[in-house]
Amino acid sequence: MRISILVQSDPFTSANGELALRFAQSVVHSNHDLYRVFFYKQAVSIASKHAIAPQDEMQLTEMWIDLARKSKVELIVCVAAGQRRGLVQTVLADEFEIAGLGQMVEAMLESDRTCLLYTSP
């Protein structure tokens, strides 16, 4: 099964950042095809190469990079959400790319399932 994920919540202020990563890892370990992960709204902050977590916390950015390298999944950052938060190509961590919502629409069309992970208001 081909699966894409849309992540919307701030990865550093709730457990949802870890939840999104764990879900993506379980998709890969279950021998499904993780097609694309699209970071939107506050979730784009995970893609900054300047986002460094304290040593006693999970290194989420590094863990996403590791997952992308091992599974060849695309990690896409919404261009508009990124620009609002000062994220441009030059400050993105390795393996993250900037693209528009069209990439998310394409992922939805190409995937059997799209999972939405967010924090409710």
Short mmCIF file of N, CA and C in Angstrom, two decimals, residues 9-22 58 60 119:
data_model
loop_
_atom_site.label_atom_id
_atom_site.label_comp_id
_atom_site.label_asym_id
_atom_site.label_seq_id
_atom_site.Cartn_x
_atom_site.Cartn_y
_atom_site.Cartn_z
N SER A 9 1.18 19.91 12.92
CA SER A 9 1.42 20.47 14.25
C SER A 9 2.90 20.76 14.50
N ASP A 10 3.13 21.70 15.40
CA ASP A 10 4.49 22.07 15.79
C ASP A 10 5.15 20.85 16.44
N PRO A 11 6.25 20.40 15.89
CA PRO A 11 6.88 19.18 16.42
C PRO A 11 7.56 19.37 17.77
N PHE A 12 7.75 20.60 18.18
CA PHE A 12 8.51 20.85 19.41
C PHE A 12 7.63 21.24 20.60
N THR A 13 6.34 21.44 20.39
CA THR A 13 5.48 21.85 21.50
C THR A 13 4.45 20.80 21.90
N SER A 14 4.45 19.68 21.21
CA SER A 14 3.52 18.61 21.57
C SER A 14 4.17 17.27 21.23
N ALA A 15 3.52 16.22 21.63
CA ALA A 15 4.01 14.88 21.33
C ALA A 15 3.72 14.49 19.89
N ASN A 16 3.00 15.32 19.17
CA ASN A 16 2.63 14.97 17.80
C ASN A 16 3.81 14.90 16.84
N GLY A 17 4.87 15.63 17.13
CA GLY A 17 6.06 15.53 16.29
C GLY A 17 6.65 14.14 16.34
N GLU A 18 6.73 13.60 17.54
CA GLU A 18 7.21 12.23 17.72
C GLU A 18 6.22 11.23 17.15
N LEU A 19 4.93 11.48 17.35
CA LEU A 19 3.89 10.60 16.82
C LEU A 19 3.98 10.49 15.29
N ALA A 20 4.15 11.61 14.62
CA ALA A 20 4.26 11.61 13.16
C ALA A 20 5.46 10.80 12.70
N LEU A 21 6.59 10.99 13.36
CA LEU A 21 7.79 10.24 13.01
C LEU A 21 7.60 8.75 13.25
N ARG A 22 7.06 8.39 14.40
CA ARG A 22 6.84 6.97 14.72
C ARG A 22 5.87 6.32 13.74
N MET A 58 14.45 13.98 21.99
CA MET A 58 14.61 13.32 20.68
C MET A 58 15.09 14.32 19.65
N LEU A 60 14.43 15.06 16.51
CA LEU A 60 13.44 14.76 15.49
C LEU A 60 13.91 15.08 14.07
N THR A 119 -2.56 18.84 15.59
CA THR A 119 -3.06 19.11 16.92
C THR A 119 -4.36 19.88 16.77
#
